[in-house]
PDB file of C-alpha atoms in Angstrom:
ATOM      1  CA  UNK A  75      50.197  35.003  24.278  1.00 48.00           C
ATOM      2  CA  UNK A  76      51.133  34.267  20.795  1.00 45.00           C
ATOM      3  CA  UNK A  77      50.139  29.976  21.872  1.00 43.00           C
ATOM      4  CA  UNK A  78      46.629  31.384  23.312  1.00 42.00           C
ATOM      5  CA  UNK A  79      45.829  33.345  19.595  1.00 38.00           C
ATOM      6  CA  UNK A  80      46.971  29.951  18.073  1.00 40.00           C
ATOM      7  CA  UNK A  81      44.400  27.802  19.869  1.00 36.00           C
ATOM      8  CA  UNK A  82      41.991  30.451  19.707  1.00 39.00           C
ATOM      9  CA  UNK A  83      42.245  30.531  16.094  1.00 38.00           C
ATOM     10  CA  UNK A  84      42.632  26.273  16.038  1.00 36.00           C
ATOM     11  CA  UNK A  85      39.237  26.198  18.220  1.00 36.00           C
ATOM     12  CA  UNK A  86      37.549  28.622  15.660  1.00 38.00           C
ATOM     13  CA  UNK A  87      38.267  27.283  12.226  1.00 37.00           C
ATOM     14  CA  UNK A  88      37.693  23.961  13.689  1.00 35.00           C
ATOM     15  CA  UNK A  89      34.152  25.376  14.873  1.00 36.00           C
ATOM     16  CA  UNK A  90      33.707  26.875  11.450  1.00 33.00           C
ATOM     17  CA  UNK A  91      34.530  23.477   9.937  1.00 36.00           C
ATOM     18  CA  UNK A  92      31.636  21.952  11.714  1.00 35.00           C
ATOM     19  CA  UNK A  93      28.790  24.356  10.955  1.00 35.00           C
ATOM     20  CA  UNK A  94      29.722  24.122   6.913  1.00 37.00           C
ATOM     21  CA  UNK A  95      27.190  23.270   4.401  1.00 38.00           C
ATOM     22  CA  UNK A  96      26.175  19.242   4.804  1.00 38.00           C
ATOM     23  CA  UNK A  97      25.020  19.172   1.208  1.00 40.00           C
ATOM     24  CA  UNK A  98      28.535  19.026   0.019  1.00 37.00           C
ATOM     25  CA  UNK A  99      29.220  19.024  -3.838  1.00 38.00           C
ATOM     26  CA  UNK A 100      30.582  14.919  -2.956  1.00 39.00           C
ATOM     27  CA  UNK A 101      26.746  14.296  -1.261  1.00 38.00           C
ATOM     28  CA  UNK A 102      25.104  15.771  -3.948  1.00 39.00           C
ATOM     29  CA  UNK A 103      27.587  13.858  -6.526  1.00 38.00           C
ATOM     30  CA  UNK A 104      26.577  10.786  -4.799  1.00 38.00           C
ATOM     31  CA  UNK A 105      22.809  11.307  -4.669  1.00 38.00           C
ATOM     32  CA  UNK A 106      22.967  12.213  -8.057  1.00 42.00           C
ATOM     33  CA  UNK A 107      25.045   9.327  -9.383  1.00 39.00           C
ATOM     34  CA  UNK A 108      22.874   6.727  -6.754  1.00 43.00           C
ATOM     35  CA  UNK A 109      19.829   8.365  -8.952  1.00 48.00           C
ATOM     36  CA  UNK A 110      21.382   7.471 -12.434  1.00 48.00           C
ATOM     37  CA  UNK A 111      21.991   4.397 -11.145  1.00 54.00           C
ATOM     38  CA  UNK A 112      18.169   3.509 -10.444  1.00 54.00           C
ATOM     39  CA  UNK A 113      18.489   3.560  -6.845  1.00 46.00           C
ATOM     40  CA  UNK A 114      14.974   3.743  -5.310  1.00 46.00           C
ATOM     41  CA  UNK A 115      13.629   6.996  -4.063  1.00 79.00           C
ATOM     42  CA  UNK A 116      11.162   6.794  -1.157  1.00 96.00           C
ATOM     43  CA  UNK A 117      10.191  10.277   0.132  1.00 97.00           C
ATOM     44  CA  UNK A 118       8.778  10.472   3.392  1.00 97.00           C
ATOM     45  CA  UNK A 119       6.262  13.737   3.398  1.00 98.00           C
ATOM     46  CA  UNK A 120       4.440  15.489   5.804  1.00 98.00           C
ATOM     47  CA  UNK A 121       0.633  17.066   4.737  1.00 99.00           C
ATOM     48  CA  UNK A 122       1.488  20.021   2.930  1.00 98.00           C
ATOM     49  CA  UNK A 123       3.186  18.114   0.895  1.00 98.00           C
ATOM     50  CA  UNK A 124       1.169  15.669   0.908  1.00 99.00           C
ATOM     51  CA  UNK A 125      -2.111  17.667  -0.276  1.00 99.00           C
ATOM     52  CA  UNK A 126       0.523  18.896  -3.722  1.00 98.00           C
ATOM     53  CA  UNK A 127       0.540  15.779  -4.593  1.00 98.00           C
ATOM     54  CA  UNK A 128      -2.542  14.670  -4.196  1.00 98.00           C
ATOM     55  CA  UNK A 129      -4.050  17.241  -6.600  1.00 98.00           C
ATOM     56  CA  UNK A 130      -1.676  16.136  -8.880  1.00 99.00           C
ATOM     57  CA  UNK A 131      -3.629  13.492 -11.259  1.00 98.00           C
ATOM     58  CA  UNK A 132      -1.095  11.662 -12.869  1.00 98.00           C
ATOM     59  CA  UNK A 133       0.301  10.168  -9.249  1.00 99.00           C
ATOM     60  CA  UNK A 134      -1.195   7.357  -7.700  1.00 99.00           C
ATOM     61  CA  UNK A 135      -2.935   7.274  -4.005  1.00 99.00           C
ATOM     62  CA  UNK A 136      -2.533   4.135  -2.933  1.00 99.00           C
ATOM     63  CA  UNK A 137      -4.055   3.480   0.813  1.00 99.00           C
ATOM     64  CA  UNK A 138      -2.664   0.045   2.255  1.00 99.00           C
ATOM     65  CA  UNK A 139      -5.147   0.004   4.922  1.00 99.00           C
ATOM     66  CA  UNK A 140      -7.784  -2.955   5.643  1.00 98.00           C
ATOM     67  CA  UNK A 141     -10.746  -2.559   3.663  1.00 98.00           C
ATOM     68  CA  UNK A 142     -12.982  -2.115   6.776  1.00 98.00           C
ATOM     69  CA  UNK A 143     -10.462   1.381   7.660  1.00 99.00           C
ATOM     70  CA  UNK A 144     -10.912   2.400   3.817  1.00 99.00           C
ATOM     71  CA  UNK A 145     -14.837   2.401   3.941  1.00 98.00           C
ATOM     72  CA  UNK A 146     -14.182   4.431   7.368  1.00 98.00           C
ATOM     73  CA  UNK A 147     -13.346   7.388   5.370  1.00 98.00           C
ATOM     74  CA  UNK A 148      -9.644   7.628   2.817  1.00 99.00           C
ATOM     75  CA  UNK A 149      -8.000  10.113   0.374  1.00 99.00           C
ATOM     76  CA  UNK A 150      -9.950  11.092  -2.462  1.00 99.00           C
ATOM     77  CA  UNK A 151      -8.837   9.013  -5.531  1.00 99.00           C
ATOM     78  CA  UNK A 152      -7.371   6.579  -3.410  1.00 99.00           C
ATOM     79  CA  UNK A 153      -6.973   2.875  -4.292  1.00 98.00           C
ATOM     80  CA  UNK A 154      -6.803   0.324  -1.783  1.00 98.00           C
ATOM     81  CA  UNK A 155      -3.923  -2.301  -1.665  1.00 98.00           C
ATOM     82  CA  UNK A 156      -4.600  -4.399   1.637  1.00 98.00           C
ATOM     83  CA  UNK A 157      -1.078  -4.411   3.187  1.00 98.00           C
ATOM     84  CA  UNK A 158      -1.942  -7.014   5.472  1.00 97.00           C
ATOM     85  CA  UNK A 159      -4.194  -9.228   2.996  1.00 94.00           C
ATOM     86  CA  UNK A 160      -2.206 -12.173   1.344  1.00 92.00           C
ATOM     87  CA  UNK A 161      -0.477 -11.321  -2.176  1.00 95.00           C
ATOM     88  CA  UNK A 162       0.420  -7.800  -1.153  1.00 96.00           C
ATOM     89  CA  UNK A 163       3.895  -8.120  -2.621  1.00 96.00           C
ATOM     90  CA  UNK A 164       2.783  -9.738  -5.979  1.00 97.00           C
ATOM     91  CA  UNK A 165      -0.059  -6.976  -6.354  1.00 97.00           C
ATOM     92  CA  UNK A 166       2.517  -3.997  -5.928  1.00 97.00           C
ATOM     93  CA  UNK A 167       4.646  -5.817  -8.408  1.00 97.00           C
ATOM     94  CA  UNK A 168       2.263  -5.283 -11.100  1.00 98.00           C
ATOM     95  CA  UNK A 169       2.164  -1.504 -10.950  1.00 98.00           C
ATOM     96  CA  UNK A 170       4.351   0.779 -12.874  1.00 98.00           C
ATOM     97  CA  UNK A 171       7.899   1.187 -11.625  1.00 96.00           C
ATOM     98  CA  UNK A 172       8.163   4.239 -13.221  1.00 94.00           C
ATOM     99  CA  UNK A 173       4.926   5.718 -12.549  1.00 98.00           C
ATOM    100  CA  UNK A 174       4.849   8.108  -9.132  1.00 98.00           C
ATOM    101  CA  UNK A 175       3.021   6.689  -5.726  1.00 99.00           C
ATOM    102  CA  UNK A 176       1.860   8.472  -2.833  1.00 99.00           C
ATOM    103  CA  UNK A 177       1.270   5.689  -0.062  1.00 99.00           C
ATOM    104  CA  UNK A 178      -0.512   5.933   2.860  1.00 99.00           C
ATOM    105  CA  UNK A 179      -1.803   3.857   5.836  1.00 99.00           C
ATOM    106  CA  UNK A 180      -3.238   4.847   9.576  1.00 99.00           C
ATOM    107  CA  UNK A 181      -0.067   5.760  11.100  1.00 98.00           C
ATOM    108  CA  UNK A 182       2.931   5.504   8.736  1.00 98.00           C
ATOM    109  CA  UNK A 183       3.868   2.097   9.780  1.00 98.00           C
ATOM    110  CA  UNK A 184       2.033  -0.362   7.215  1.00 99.00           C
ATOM    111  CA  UNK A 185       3.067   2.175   4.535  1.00 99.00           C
ATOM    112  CA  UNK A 186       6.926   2.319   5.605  1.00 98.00           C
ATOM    113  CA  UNK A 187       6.813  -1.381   5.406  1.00 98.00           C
ATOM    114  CA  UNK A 188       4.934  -0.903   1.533  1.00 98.00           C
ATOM    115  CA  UNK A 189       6.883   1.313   0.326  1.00 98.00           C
ATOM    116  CA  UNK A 190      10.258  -0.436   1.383  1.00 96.00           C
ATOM    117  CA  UNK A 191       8.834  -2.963  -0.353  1.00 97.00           C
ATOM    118  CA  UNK A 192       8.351  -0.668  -3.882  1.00 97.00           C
ATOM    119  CA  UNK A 193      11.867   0.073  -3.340  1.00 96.00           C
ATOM    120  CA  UNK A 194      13.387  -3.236  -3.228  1.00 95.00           C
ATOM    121  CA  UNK A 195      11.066  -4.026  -6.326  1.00 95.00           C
ATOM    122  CA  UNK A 196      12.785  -1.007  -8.155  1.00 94.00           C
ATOM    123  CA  UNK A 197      10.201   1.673  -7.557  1.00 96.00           C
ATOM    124  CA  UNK A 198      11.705   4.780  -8.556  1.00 93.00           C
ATOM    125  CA  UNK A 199       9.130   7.529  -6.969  1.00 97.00           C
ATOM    126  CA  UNK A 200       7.570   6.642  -3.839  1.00 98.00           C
ATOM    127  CA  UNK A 201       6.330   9.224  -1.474  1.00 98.00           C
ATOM    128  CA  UNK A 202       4.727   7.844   2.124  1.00 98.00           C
ATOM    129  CA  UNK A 203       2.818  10.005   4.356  1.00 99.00           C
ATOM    130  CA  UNK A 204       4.735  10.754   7.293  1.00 98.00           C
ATOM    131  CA  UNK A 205       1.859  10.086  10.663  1.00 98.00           C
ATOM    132  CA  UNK A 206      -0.874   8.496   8.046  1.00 99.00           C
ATOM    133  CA  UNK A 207      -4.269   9.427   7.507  1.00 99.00           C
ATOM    134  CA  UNK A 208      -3.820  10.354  11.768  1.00 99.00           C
ATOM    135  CA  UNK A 209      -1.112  13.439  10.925  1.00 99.00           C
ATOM    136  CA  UNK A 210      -3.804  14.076   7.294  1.00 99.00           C
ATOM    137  CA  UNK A 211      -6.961  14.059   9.636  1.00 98.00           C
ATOM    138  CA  UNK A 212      -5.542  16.157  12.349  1.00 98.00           C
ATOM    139  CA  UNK A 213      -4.655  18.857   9.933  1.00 98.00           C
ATOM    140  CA  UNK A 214      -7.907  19.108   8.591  1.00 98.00           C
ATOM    141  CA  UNK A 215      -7.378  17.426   5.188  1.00 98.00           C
ATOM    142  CA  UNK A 216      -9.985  16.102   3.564  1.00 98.00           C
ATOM    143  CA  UNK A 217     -11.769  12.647   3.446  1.00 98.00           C
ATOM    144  CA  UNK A 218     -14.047  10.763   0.982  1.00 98.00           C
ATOM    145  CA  UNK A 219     -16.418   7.545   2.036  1.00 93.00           C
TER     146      UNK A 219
END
């Protein structure tokens, strides 16, 4: 009886073990020091998020759609840098690297690519809008143009 109460209690602090907190003080030590560091931080967000920080002035909307999808309709304040037009790369180096960017495209794949892109340049707060302008439309947020 006494082996059965062992493995019983082996089973449950090895159970307990597993459901502890995975923001441990050494994650959070390491995010934190990968910070100092000037690691890049690229922030995928969905639209609640998103609409904070559009109404925020001092970040930057950048929309790396094709011109013809900007004129369809795009975030209000939004400035468009062409993804797939030629000189993408050497355009986004000219920004800020400390400034903050909320990037955006049709359906999050154009701006993944953009914003890895800001983070190998050294881009230090980039946020990309998980789904696009698709997941921003469908929840009713609104357009300009």
């Amino acid at each position: 009886m006494s082996h059965r109460l062992s493995v019983a209690t082996l089973v449950s602090a090895m159970a307990l073990a597993a459901c502890g907190n995975s923001g441990s003080v050494e994650d959070e030590s390491a995010t934190a020091t990968a910070a100092a560091a000037g690691a890049p931080a690229v922030q995928l967000v969905d639209v609640p998020k998103a609409l904070q920080l559009t109404a925020d002035p001092s970040i930057r909307i950048i929309d790396v759609r094709t011109p013809e999808e900007f004129a369809e309709g795009h975030i209000e304040r939004a400035e468009l840098f062409d993804f797939n037009a030629g000189g993408f790369s050497e355009k986004i180096a000219e920004l800020d690297r400390g400034a903050t960017y909320f990037v955006y495209c049709r359906s999050g794949n154009r701006s993944g690519q953009a914003t890895a892109i800001m983070a190998e340049l050294g881009f230090t707060h980039v946020y990309d809008l998980d789904g696009g302008i698709v997941s921003w439309l469908a929840a009713g947020a609104p357009t300009v143009g």
